Amino acid sequence: MGTTLGEVLASRRRRRFVGRTAELELFRAALDPGAPTGSVLYFHGPGGIGKTSLLEVFAEIAAEAGARVAALDGRELAPTPAAVLDALRAQGLVVPDDGEPITAPGARLVLLIDSYERMAPLDHWLRSRLLPRLPADAVTVLVARDAPSHAWRADPAWRDLLRVVSLRNLTAEESRRYLADCGVDPALHERLSAATHGHPLGLSLLADVVLRGGEAPSDPLTPDVVGTLLSRFVDVVPNEAQRRALGACALARVTTEPLLRAALALSDAHELFEWLRGLSFVESGPEGLQPHDLARDALDVDLRWRDLDGYKQVFRRVRAHIYDSLKAASGVEQQRAIFDLKFLFRNLPSVLSPVDWRSWGHHYPEPAQAADRVAILELVAAFEGEDSAALVEHWLGRQPEGFFVLRRDDGGVRGFLGLLDLAAASAEDRAVDPGAEAAWEYAGQHAAPRSGERVTQTRFIVDREAYQGPSPTLNATPIVTIQRFLHMPNLAWDFLTLAAPEPWDEYFALADMPRAVGADFEVGGRRFGLFGHDFRQVSIDALMELWTERALTQDFTLPAPQDHALLVLSQPDFADAVRQALRDLHRPELLARNPLLRARVVRDAAGTGEPDASVLEEQLRAAVDSLRQHPRDDKLLRAVEATYVRPTRTQEAAAATLGLPFSTYRRHLTQGVERIVAWLWEREVYGTPTEQQ
């Protein structure tokens, strides 16, 4: 029918080409007869981003405009001047041997060079010798994985003529258009677009999978798709150290040299860091290195599939480095480190995470100001009604320091968080708010806070666009709460309040913040639920370890409730248990029944193991030994030792052994036991001295 196979192929490619509107307009503007002379366009991006497809469309546009198109491909040419000049002659250009101008008889010249990174040895020659020989109205397009060398920008003349464009992924709308053109079921468009982040090659591969009857990915990319992607992202097969470096770079939100040293347990990671920095799919920013989104996912899946033990090792080291960094930081720097920590757990298995990862790390909460009051009240009234707005107004008056806002670009309020200190609130204030009352009562019924302990509640979360759905405001919740966990002394309970809580039951149970069963409440006809965590049972440091191991466990399921959970004793009950333990010091079968075995002071001493009678005995003896610190307590120490440590048959016999009147002995013994109870209670409530620092 007068058409060639090449024309058929070109037509099909053109129909499947979507997006790149700005790049096409830039090229058309360069072709315009009225455009300034000497147009050189440089497009760069990682493998599979669509550079070659873009050049093919440029060639069609140039041909339709009557230009003479000459195309070079760095993958097919030897990187020598002679090979380049011969290739141009083969396409009908007049290329004199004496260095005179190159011409395209009868037409305007458009020179397209693909895979320019392969021609790096010719970069100086092409920039200083070849391109200056082209006609003044020629348009040259270079596409490469890497950005142009510094020499292009160092020359003032080239700096004015060169236009550099970094190619990005397709938008969500462009991705849907591409998948529709391929014939993919519209019900799968959102899932495939999210799985590939709009990366053209990723979209093409997954479209091919589903069109051939395969399953669309629900979470990670499949190893065969990953293998194809990585072959395009990484030009050379990395060695073991480089593979681990790629894994660390994929895990961390941003990679710095100190993080890389920690992740790979190296004393010097400079060479590996520079290798990462030179990869086309890794971008350098003010905070460090960040890989292309799809490359990050592919690398993460590949290392997890190829070497799960190595993946876990790198994960633990990266997590430890970030956690140590955030504990040493403060303010916005600490918030940024918490963003980095949370980012590691984005692939927590099998559970929907309430996070908007696209905006992750781009919005930071700040204390609400008096001028924000009206906007905050309007927001909560719009989503929860006037009854909730009245409660917010009440708490703004009582605890304004607990309110934080996220701002829009124009400085307005995008969303807000309201955090309460329930222990600092009066009973009357708590009674005003059904949510605060529900949290306080639940804590009191299940493990009541003791004197000096704190109970906190994230009471209000409202985002202007998503309410309590994934959003920058919901993203900010763990940021302010983790800061609270780190800095609030004597924290017992922390609660999170959410409307329609059922979708988040499994997620927060995995995070060791399970649903507070029976604590649902209503405000203005809307039902809310509570999720709670007792930090006396699992401290913030232990919680980080728990999150890490659960994130790394394949097919994790929640363990059954344990009978040996932490027992929170009142001070009188605690003192009674200590006295009984002293009486049973030499009877391990009775110590094994003492409630102190489930108290914090003994569980902390046991570390990761299960506390038993020997651990309790060790803590009792340490408490007795504390009386040795002050000479004036010697009489108390001797009374305790004679009664419990090296006991006589009766207290009267103990008094006689010490040469004391019975009343004096009893006074010394009572004071000594009180000092022992106080020593243990201090550690029960506030932790060991190391924990307090």
XYZ file of C-alpha atoms in Angstrom:
693
model
C 0.000 0.000 0.000
C 2.951 2.268 -0.490
C 4.059 2.152 3.176
C 7.201 0.603 4.601
C 7.554 -1.406 7.807
C 9.578 1.481 9.199
C 6.674 3.863 8.603
C 4.265 1.451 10.286
C 6.566 1.178 13.304
C 6.986 4.953 13.476
C 3.217 5.423 13.352
C 2.686 2.976 16.200
C 5.379 4.627 18.325
C 3.828 8.040 17.717
C 0.400 6.821 18.826
C 1.869 5.457 22.073
C 3.885 8.612 22.799
C 2.330 10.722 25.568
C 3.442 13.685 27.623
C 6.664 15.713 27.217
C 4.593 18.745 26.243
C 7.170 21.246 27.502
C 10.041 19.422 25.754
C 8.143 19.307 22.439
C 7.324 22.999 22.665
C 10.965 23.787 23.374
C 12.041 21.875 20.268
C 9.381 23.498 18.071
C 10.464 26.930 19.330
C 14.062 26.131 18.367
C 12.867 25.156 14.860
C 10.901 28.363 14.413
C 12.481 30.517 11.668
C 12.397 33.510 13.990
C 14.241 31.738 16.807
C 17.755 32.875 17.816
C 20.510 31.076 15.951
C 22.690 28.370 17.413
C 20.157 26.254 19.318
C 21.654 23.353 21.279
C 19.284 21.376 23.508
C 20.591 18.884 26.060
C 18.136 16.388 27.608
C 19.261 13.975 30.309
C 17.635 11.337 32.507
C 18.017 7.770 33.774
C 17.638 4.660 31.659
C 14.104 3.926 30.468
C 12.888 7.509 30.947
C 12.082 7.808 27.227
C 15.042 9.694 25.762
C 15.187 7.683 22.519
C 11.411 7.898 22.042
C 11.624 11.663 22.442
C 14.338 11.873 19.780
C 12.167 9.842 17.382
C 9.344 12.355 17.787
C 11.809 15.236 17.319
C 12.934 13.623 14.058
C 9.322 13.420 12.793
C 8.602 17.037 13.747
C 11.803 18.209 12.022
C 11.045 16.211 8.879
C 7.513 17.631 8.722
C 9.065 21.107 8.967
C 11.256 20.343 5.919
C 14.540 20.067 7.821
C 17.372 17.673 6.978
C 17.667 15.309 9.956
C 21.000 13.677 10.773
C 21.024 11.176 13.626
C 23.969 9.740 15.563
C 23.793 7.037 18.231
C 26.615 6.726 20.735
C 25.803 3.026 21.151
C 26.629 2.359 17.503
C 29.629 4.607 16.872
C 33.259 4.255 17.802
C 34.115 7.330 19.902
C 36.481 8.828 17.310
C 36.210 11.991 15.173
C 36.615 9.980 11.988
C 33.685 7.696 12.829
C 31.425 10.673 13.558
C 32.370 12.528 10.373
C 31.879 9.394 8.254
C 28.435 8.855 9.796
C 27.427 12.431 8.924
C 28.645 12.001 5.327
C 26.668 8.771 5.045
C 23.509 10.771 5.775
C 24.094 13.214 2.907
C 25.822 16.068 4.713
C 28.731 17.841 3.082
C 31.652 17.426 5.466
C 34.908 18.865 4.087
C 38.184 17.302 5.251
C 39.836 20.683 5.794
C 37.656 21.834 8.689
C 35.443 24.077 6.582
C 31.733 24.474 7.526
C 29.460 21.450 7.330
C 26.338 21.963 5.204
C 23.029 20.226 4.511
C 22.270 21.066 0.853
C 18.837 22.570 0.313
C 17.515 22.284 3.876
C 17.917 23.387 7.459
C 20.009 20.970 9.523
C 18.778 19.187 12.655
C 21.405 17.013 14.345
C 20.146 14.462 16.883
C 22.661 12.577 19.049
C 21.411 9.691 21.185
C 23.284 8.073 24.108
C 25.703 10.965 24.243
C 27.234 9.595 27.454
C 28.838 6.886 25.275
C 30.668 9.650 23.384
C 32.271 11.144 26.505
C 35.825 10.802 25.047
C 34.691 13.128 22.236
C 33.002 15.714 24.437
C 35.746 18.335 24.067
C 36.166 17.719 20.322
C 32.442 17.874 19.631
C 31.980 21.034 21.706
C 35.023 22.894 20.344
C 35.495 21.463 16.832
C 32.393 19.788 15.390
C 29.418 21.889 16.524
C 31.091 25.216 15.621
C 31.264 23.944 11.993
C 27.473 23.517 11.736
C 25.307 26.175 10.051
C 24.249 29.035 12.315
C 20.562 28.050 12.020
C 21.193 24.370 12.832
C 19.400 22.793 15.784
C 21.372 20.210 17.762
C 19.801 17.901 20.323
C 21.920 15.796 22.667
C 20.342 13.195 24.952
C 22.286 11.409 27.661
C 21.945 9.715 30.998
C 24.180 12.264 32.672
C 24.000 16.029 32.931
C 26.440 17.948 30.698
C 30.037 18.182 31.838
C 31.173 21.278 33.709
C 33.086 22.456 30.635
C 29.807 23.294 28.829
C 28.827 25.715 31.572
C 32.332 27.052 32.139
C 32.400 28.565 28.627
C 30.305 31.798 28.742
C 29.347 31.501 25.072
C 28.070 27.939 25.392
C 26.342 28.808 28.654
C 24.151 31.294 26.746
C 23.339 28.932 23.855
C 22.835 25.646 25.705
C 19.420 24.654 27.100
C 19.588 21.791 29.622
C 16.460 19.806 30.559
C 16.218 16.978 33.102
C 13.598 14.471 31.954
C 11.143 13.443 34.647
C 8.517 10.728 35.000
C 5.119 11.042 33.387
C 2.350 12.602 35.437
C -0.505 10.453 36.752
C -2.754 11.701 33.932
C -0.109 11.020 31.279
C 0.435 7.535 32.718
C -3.288 6.789 32.471
C -3.352 8.002 28.868
C -0.412 5.763 27.989
C -2.011 2.704 29.617
C -5.322 3.442 27.878
C -3.531 3.627 24.510
C -1.983 0.228 25.279
C -5.422 -1.259 25.947
C -4.948 -1.853 29.689
C -8.089 -2.208 31.813
C -8.835 1.242 33.363
C -9.355 -0.451 36.736
C -5.604 -1.172 36.777
C -4.388 2.277 35.735
C -3.986 3.712 39.231
C -2.180 0.631 40.537
C 0.290 0.462 37.631
C 0.923 4.192 37.717
C 1.665 4.064 41.454
C 3.891 0.976 41.121
C 6.068 2.640 38.461
C 5.875 6.272 39.665
C 5.088 7.129 36.022
C 8.404 5.804 34.692
C 7.857 5.086 30.957
C 9.831 1.836 30.760
C 8.209 0.589 33.966
C 4.763 1.379 32.562
C 5.612 -0.411 29.330
C 6.871 -3.523 31.123
C 3.898 -3.804 33.471
C 1.424 -3.087 30.665
C 2.982 -5.979 28.754
C 2.673 -8.223 31.833
C -1.051 -7.613 32.321
C -1.888 -7.676 28.600
C -0.347 -11.150 28.423
C -2.562 -12.329 31.266
C -0.202 -11.749 34.173
C -1.100 -10.280 37.551
C -0.712 -6.578 38.198
C 1.659 -5.963 41.114
C -0.083 -5.223 44.393
C 3.095 -4.176 46.177
C 6.672 -4.886 45.071
C 7.772 -5.299 41.486
C 8.425 -8.871 40.376
C 12.064 -10.026 40.066
C 11.865 -10.436 36.269
C 10.578 -6.875 35.790
C 13.165 -5.631 38.291
C 15.935 -7.361 36.384
C 14.954 -5.591 33.166
C 14.741 -2.236 34.909
C 18.095 -2.586 36.661
C 19.805 -3.522 33.411
C 18.687 -0.129 32.114
C 19.491 1.794 35.295
C 22.904 0.306 36.081
C 25.235 0.078 33.090
C 27.795 -2.245 34.679
C 27.418 -5.170 37.056
C 28.265 -3.794 40.529
C 30.658 -5.587 42.850
C 29.529 -6.680 46.303
C 30.422 -3.392 48.044
C 28.686 -1.388 45.325
C 25.608 -3.607 45.551
C 25.389 -2.977 49.301
C 25.903 0.747 48.695
C 23.016 0.687 46.203
C 20.879 -1.079 48.797
C 21.618 1.547 51.437
C 20.903 4.336 48.946
C 17.566 2.690 48.077
C 16.562 2.348 51.735
C 17.466 5.810 53.020
C 15.482 8.894 52.021
C 18.805 10.662 51.510
C 22.263 9.120 51.589
C 25.275 10.923 53.025
C 28.839 9.733 53.459
C 28.418 9.177 57.238
C 25.277 7.123 56.622
C 27.058 5.042 53.980
C 29.976 4.410 56.363
C 27.549 3.210 59.028
C 25.463 1.094 56.642
C 28.491 -0.750 55.262
C 30.558 -0.708 58.493
C 33.441 1.059 56.722
C 36.007 3.497 58.031
C 36.057 5.328 54.691
C 33.153 5.341 52.210
C 34.286 8.271 50.061
C 35.014 6.230 46.946
C 31.683 4.397 47.098
C 29.830 7.654 47.754
C 31.394 9.238 44.683
C 30.494 6.146 42.634
C 26.863 6.485 43.706
C 26.953 10.207 42.979
C 28.020 9.522 39.391
C 25.107 7.195 38.567
C 22.568 8.646 36.152
C 19.559 7.660 38.274
C 20.968 9.205 41.471
C 20.445 12.911 42.039
C 22.604 15.114 44.263
C 20.738 17.572 46.462
C 21.476 19.817 49.430
C 20.735 16.978 51.892
C 22.574 14.182 50.056
C 21.935 11.593 47.342
C 18.484 10.406 46.282
C 17.783 7.739 43.642
C 15.041 7.957 41.045
C 11.780 6.667 42.599
C 11.416 3.592 40.398
C 15.135 2.816 40.639
C 14.802 3.002 44.432
C 11.950 0.476 44.388
C 13.730 -1.827 41.935
C 16.967 -1.785 43.934
C 15.089 -2.438 47.176
C 13.256 -5.435 45.696
C 16.420 -6.767 44.040
C 18.572 -6.723 47.184
C 15.757 -8.167 49.312
C 15.248 -10.978 46.751
C 18.930 -11.603 46.052
C 20.325 -11.440 49.604
C 17.717 -11.159 52.347
C 20.262 -11.518 55.166
C 22.424 -8.784 53.652
C 19.354 -6.602 53.177
C 18.406 -6.993 56.847
C 21.939 -6.161 57.949
C 22.022 -2.961 55.894
C 18.507 -2.026 57.075
C 19.426 -2.402 60.765
C 22.597 -0.368 60.362
C 20.850 2.435 58.463
C 18.076 2.512 61.070
C 20.569 2.631 63.953
C 22.522 5.472 62.309
C 19.414 7.576 61.691
C 17.995 6.917 65.172
C 21.263 7.875 66.855
C 21.353 11.040 64.728
C 17.822 12.102 65.591
C 18.342 11.584 69.337
C 21.317 13.941 69.153
C 19.402 16.558 67.121
C 16.699 19.083 68.000
C 14.098 21.308 66.339
C 13.607 21.067 62.577
C 16.816 19.045 62.236
C 15.313 16.398 64.503
C 12.019 16.511 62.588
C 13.936 15.895 59.359
C 15.705 12.927 60.951
C 12.356 11.498 62.096
C 11.081 11.809 58.527
C 14.154 9.843 57.455
C 13.527 7.186 60.108
C 9.865 6.718 59.225
C 10.734 6.551 55.515
C 12.665 3.314 56.127
C 9.466 1.579 57.169
C 7.445 2.450 54.069
C 7.415 -1.227 53.026
C 6.010 -2.618 56.280
C 4.527 -5.885 54.973
C 0.913 -6.377 54.040
C -0.573 -3.347 55.799
C -1.916 -0.126 54.330
C 0.270 2.660 55.672
C -1.511 5.972 56.455
C 1.139 8.006 54.669
C 1.193 10.264 51.625
C 4.674 9.285 50.429
C 4.614 11.795 47.566
C 4.656 14.705 50.022
C 6.799 12.923 52.620
C 9.495 15.171 54.041
C 8.254 18.320 52.287
C 6.050 19.789 55.050
C 7.153 20.429 58.620
C 4.838 21.107 61.591
C 5.334 24.298 63.579
C 3.743 25.597 66.787
C 0.385 27.243 66.173
C 0.201 31.005 66.667
C -2.633 33.056 68.091
C -3.338 34.303 64.567
C -4.046 30.705 63.477
C -6.946 30.284 65.921
C -9.730 31.244 63.496
C -8.393 29.011 60.696
C -8.052 26.057 63.098
C -11.618 26.440 64.379
C -12.990 26.776 60.844
C -11.164 23.617 59.764
C -12.429 21.428 62.591
C -15.957 22.811 62.259
C -15.967 22.008 58.531
C -14.988 18.352 59.059
C -16.265 17.467 62.547
C -18.925 20.044 63.339
C -19.438 22.783 65.871
C -19.295 20.479 68.912
C -15.712 19.479 68.050
C -14.873 23.106 67.297
C -16.003 24.032 70.823
C -13.685 21.360 72.264
C -10.746 22.638 70.196
C -11.458 26.164 71.428
C -11.508 24.863 75.002
C -8.108 23.167 74.672
C -6.600 26.099 72.779
C -7.342 28.116 75.875
C -5.989 25.492 78.295
C -3.008 23.949 76.438
C -2.163 26.146 73.408
C 1.413 24.767 73.365
C 0.004 21.395 72.229
C -1.269 22.713 68.876
C 0.774 22.560 65.667
C -0.005 23.694 62.133
C 1.182 22.836 58.646
C 1.238 25.757 56.276
C 0.412 26.186 52.619
C 2.803 27.957 50.279
C 0.934 31.221 50.922
C 1.416 30.903 54.691
C -2.164 29.860 55.402
C -3.067 26.826 57.509
C -3.076 23.577 55.516
C -3.888 21.433 58.572
C -3.408 21.202 62.316
C -2.687 18.759 65.136
C -3.882 19.056 68.729
C -1.853 17.198 71.391
C -3.010 17.073 75.015
C -1.186 16.426 78.286
C -3.987 14.691 80.169
C -2.051 14.380 83.429
C -1.526 18.153 83.495
C -5.215 18.821 82.788
C -7.700 19.167 85.611
C -10.461 16.621 86.111
C -12.935 19.355 85.126
C -11.118 20.004 81.837
C -11.011 16.308 80.990
C -14.696 15.950 81.784
C -15.551 18.622 79.196
C -14.124 16.463 76.387
C -15.477 12.910 75.845
C -12.262 12.005 73.998
C -9.933 13.112 76.775
C -12.151 11.426 79.359
C -12.188 8.163 77.350
C -8.383 8.055 77.144
C -7.904 8.914 80.826
C -10.401 6.281 81.965
C -8.905 3.598 79.722
C -5.433 4.250 81.139
C -6.793 4.145 84.686
C -8.598 0.863 84.130
C -5.763 -0.992 82.382
C -2.520 0.306 83.950
C -3.135 3.459 85.923
C -0.536 6.237 85.777
C 1.339 6.709 89.035
C 2.284 9.952 90.710
C 4.536 11.966 88.400
C 3.742 9.899 85.288
C 2.293 11.485 82.154
C -0.583 10.509 79.875
C -0.702 12.200 76.467
C -3.171 12.158 73.591
C -3.070 13.223 69.965
C -6.642 14.443 70.161
C -7.212 16.331 66.895
C -5.922 15.736 63.336
C -7.461 17.738 60.497
C -6.099 18.281 56.984
C -7.813 20.853 54.779
C -7.967 18.509 51.766
C -7.924 14.962 53.155
C -9.232 15.326 56.747
C -7.600 12.265 58.381
C -6.621 10.482 55.177
C -3.047 10.250 53.857
C -1.847 13.845 53.667
C 0.982 16.137 54.787
C -0.914 16.697 58.054
C -1.216 12.989 58.830
C 2.450 12.638 57.811
C 3.338 15.159 60.508
C 1.654 13.177 63.288
C 4.513 10.714 63.949
C 6.962 13.611 63.728
C 5.513 15.531 66.664
C 4.627 12.385 68.623
C 8.096 10.818 68.348
C 9.579 14.125 69.488
C 7.206 13.944 72.459
C 8.220 10.344 73.204
C 11.889 11.360 73.235
C 11.578 14.497 75.328
C 8.704 13.968 77.769
C 9.946 12.468 81.061
C 7.913 9.815 82.863
C 5.625 9.148 79.890
C 3.265 6.290 80.732
C 0.459 6.220 78.148
C 0.153 7.859 74.735
C -3.099 7.764 72.755
C -3.997 8.588 69.145
C -7.565 9.613 68.245
C -9.035 8.858 64.809
C -12.522 9.036 63.338
C -13.788 5.806 61.723
C -10.810 3.924 63.173
C -11.407 0.402 61.817
C -9.266 0.708 58.638
C -6.214 1.421 60.805
C -6.654 -1.380 63.353
C -4.081 -3.721 61.835
C -1.566 -0.999 60.999
C -1.420 0.400 64.532
C -1.488 -3.071 66.081
C 1.674 -3.874 64.089
C 3.171 -0.611 65.348
C 2.439 -1.769 68.941
C -0.236 0.877 69.393
C -3.334 -1.347 69.389
C -6.943 -0.263 69.498
C -8.160 0.721 72.963
C -11.086 -1.687 72.982
C -14.191 -0.254 74.605
C -12.902 3.333 74.523
C -14.785 4.588 71.434
C -16.675 7.845 71.975
C -18.925 10.212 70.048
C -18.857 13.965 69.475
C -21.531 15.646 67.387
C -22.823 12.303 66.116
C -19.381 11.244 64.809
C -17.702 8.161 66.305
C -14.013 8.179 67.227
C -11.631 5.438 68.342
C -8.425 5.402 70.389
C -5.113 3.647 69.800
C -2.750 3.428 72.785
C 0.757 2.459 73.859
C 2.155 2.065 77.380
C 5.774 3.243 77.341
C 6.466 1.692 80.730
C 6.012 -1.673 79.071
C 7.895 -0.963 75.812
C 10.180 2.080 75.863
C 10.850 4.233 72.830
C 14.206 2.511 72.225
C 12.603 -0.919 72.488
C 9.785 0.258 70.219
C 12.286 1.169 67.505
C 13.792 -2.314 67.725
C 10.336 -3.863 67.555
C 9.381 -1.809 64.478
C 12.627 -2.817 62.808
C 12.216 -6.538 63.343
C 8.559 -6.523 62.347
C 9.373 -4.602 59.173
C 12.020 -7.177 58.266
C 9.881 -10.233 58.994
C 8.341 -11.954 56.008
C 4.575 -12.603 56.303
C 4.486 -11.187 59.820
C 1.429 -11.933 61.955
C 0.712 -10.441 65.343
C 1.693 -12.658 68.279
C -0.928 -13.814 70.749
C -1.248 -11.661 73.883
C 1.335 -12.568 76.497
C 0.522 -13.369 80.117
C 3.758 -11.777 81.307
C 2.887 -8.231 80.242
C 4.135 -5.377 82.371
C 2.297 -4.984 85.667
C 1.838 -1.376 86.768
C 1.640 -1.309 90.577
C 0.525 1.555 92.754
C 3.156 2.819 95.181
C 1.573 1.107 98.246
C 1.231 -2.201 96.344
C 4.808 -1.871 95.096
C 6.086 -1.303 98.649
C 4.160 -4.363 99.890
C 5.660 -6.481 97.099
C 9.203 -5.344 98.014
C 8.673 -6.203 101.684
C 7.363 -9.644 100.753
C 10.298 -10.205 98.386
C 12.768 -9.354 101.152
C 11.077 -11.907 103.407
C 11.326 -14.511 100.571
C 14.895 -13.606 99.562
C 16.179 -17.134 100.219
C 13.113 -18.938 98.838
C 13.266 -18.748 94.998
C 10.027 -20.725 94.598
C 8.205 -17.914 96.430
C 10.119 -15.107 94.678
C 8.923 -16.601 91.388
C 5.356 -15.693 92.403
C 6.116 -12.115 93.445
C 4.348 -9.448 91.332
C 7.642 -7.558 91.040
C 8.650 -10.060 88.348
C 6.249 -8.202 86.042
C 7.302 -4.740 87.219
C 9.473 -2.462 85.123
C 12.466 -2.468 87.467
C 12.879 -6.249 87.136
C 11.866 -6.543 83.464
C 14.420 -3.858 82.509
C 17.106 -5.711 84.449
C 16.278 -8.910 82.563
C 16.924 -7.199 79.208
C 15.626 -9.265 76.305
C 15.237 -12.392 78.440
C 12.351 -13.397 80.668
C 12.714 -12.173 84.277
C 12.907 -14.935 86.874
C 13.528 -15.223 90.608
C 17.291 -14.792 90.184
C 16.822 -11.398 88.468
C 14.506 -10.232 91.250
C 16.993 -11.423 93.888
C 19.793 -9.534 92.121
C 17.761 -6.300 92.186
C 16.931 -6.736 95.871
C 20.591 -7.252 96.764
C 21.548 -4.180 94.695
C 18.970 -2.165 96.625
C 20.396 -3.409 99.940
C 23.923 -2.538 98.764
C 22.764 1.030 98.040
C 22.743 1.537 101.825
C 26.544 1.183 101.787
C 26.958 4.489 99.951
C 26.582 6.605 103.120
C 28.361 5.752 106.402
C 25.425 7.141 108.380
C 23.271 4.363 106.920
C 25.486 1.613 108.291
C 23.112 0.922 111.190
C 20.237 0.567 108.708
C 22.296 -1.774 106.521
C 23.218 -4.007 109.463
C 19.591 -4.291 110.557
C 18.479 -5.298 107.028
C 21.317 -7.793 106.581
C 20.682 -9.420 109.955
C 16.988 -9.768 109.122
C 16.943 -10.695 105.412
C 20.420 -11.209 103.871
C 21.954 -13.363 106.625
C 18.853 -13.893 108.719
C 18.594 -15.217 112.260
C 15.632 -17.275 113.379
C 13.687 -14.360 114.860
C 13.820 -10.579 114.898
C 14.506 -10.708 118.627
C 17.578 -12.815 117.880
C 18.643 -10.318 115.196
C 18.392 -7.441 117.716
C 20.445 -9.422 120.207
C 23.089 -10.208 117.553
C 23.391 -6.492 116.775
C 23.498 -5.602 120.490
C 20.507 -3.248 120.154
C 17.324 -2.766 122.112
C 14.449 -4.326 120.168
C 12.726 -0.961 119.636
C 15.933 0.580 118.230
C 16.475 -2.427 115.982
C 12.881 -2.155 114.678
C 13.327 1.548 113.969
C 16.562 0.890 112.020
C 14.961 -1.993 110.110
C 11.879 0.049 109.190
C 14.025 2.961 107.955
C 16.289 0.597 106.019
C 13.364 -1.105 104.251
C 11.845 2.293 103.422
C 15.153 3.333 101.834
C 15.241 0.082 99.813
C 11.644 0.579 98.648
C 12.448 4.181 97.618
C 15.568 3.064 95.702
C 13.594 0.464 93.742
C 10.580 2.766 93.229
C 12.835 5.433 91.717
C 13.938 2.906 89.065
C 10.414 1.582 88.623
C 9.011 4.994 87.757
C 11.973 6.759 86.131
C 14.134 3.901 84.854
C 17.755 3.197 85.648
C 20.181 6.146 85.867
C 21.465 5.235 82.368
C 17.949 5.426 80.937
C 17.355 8.780 82.609
C 20.371 10.409 80.963
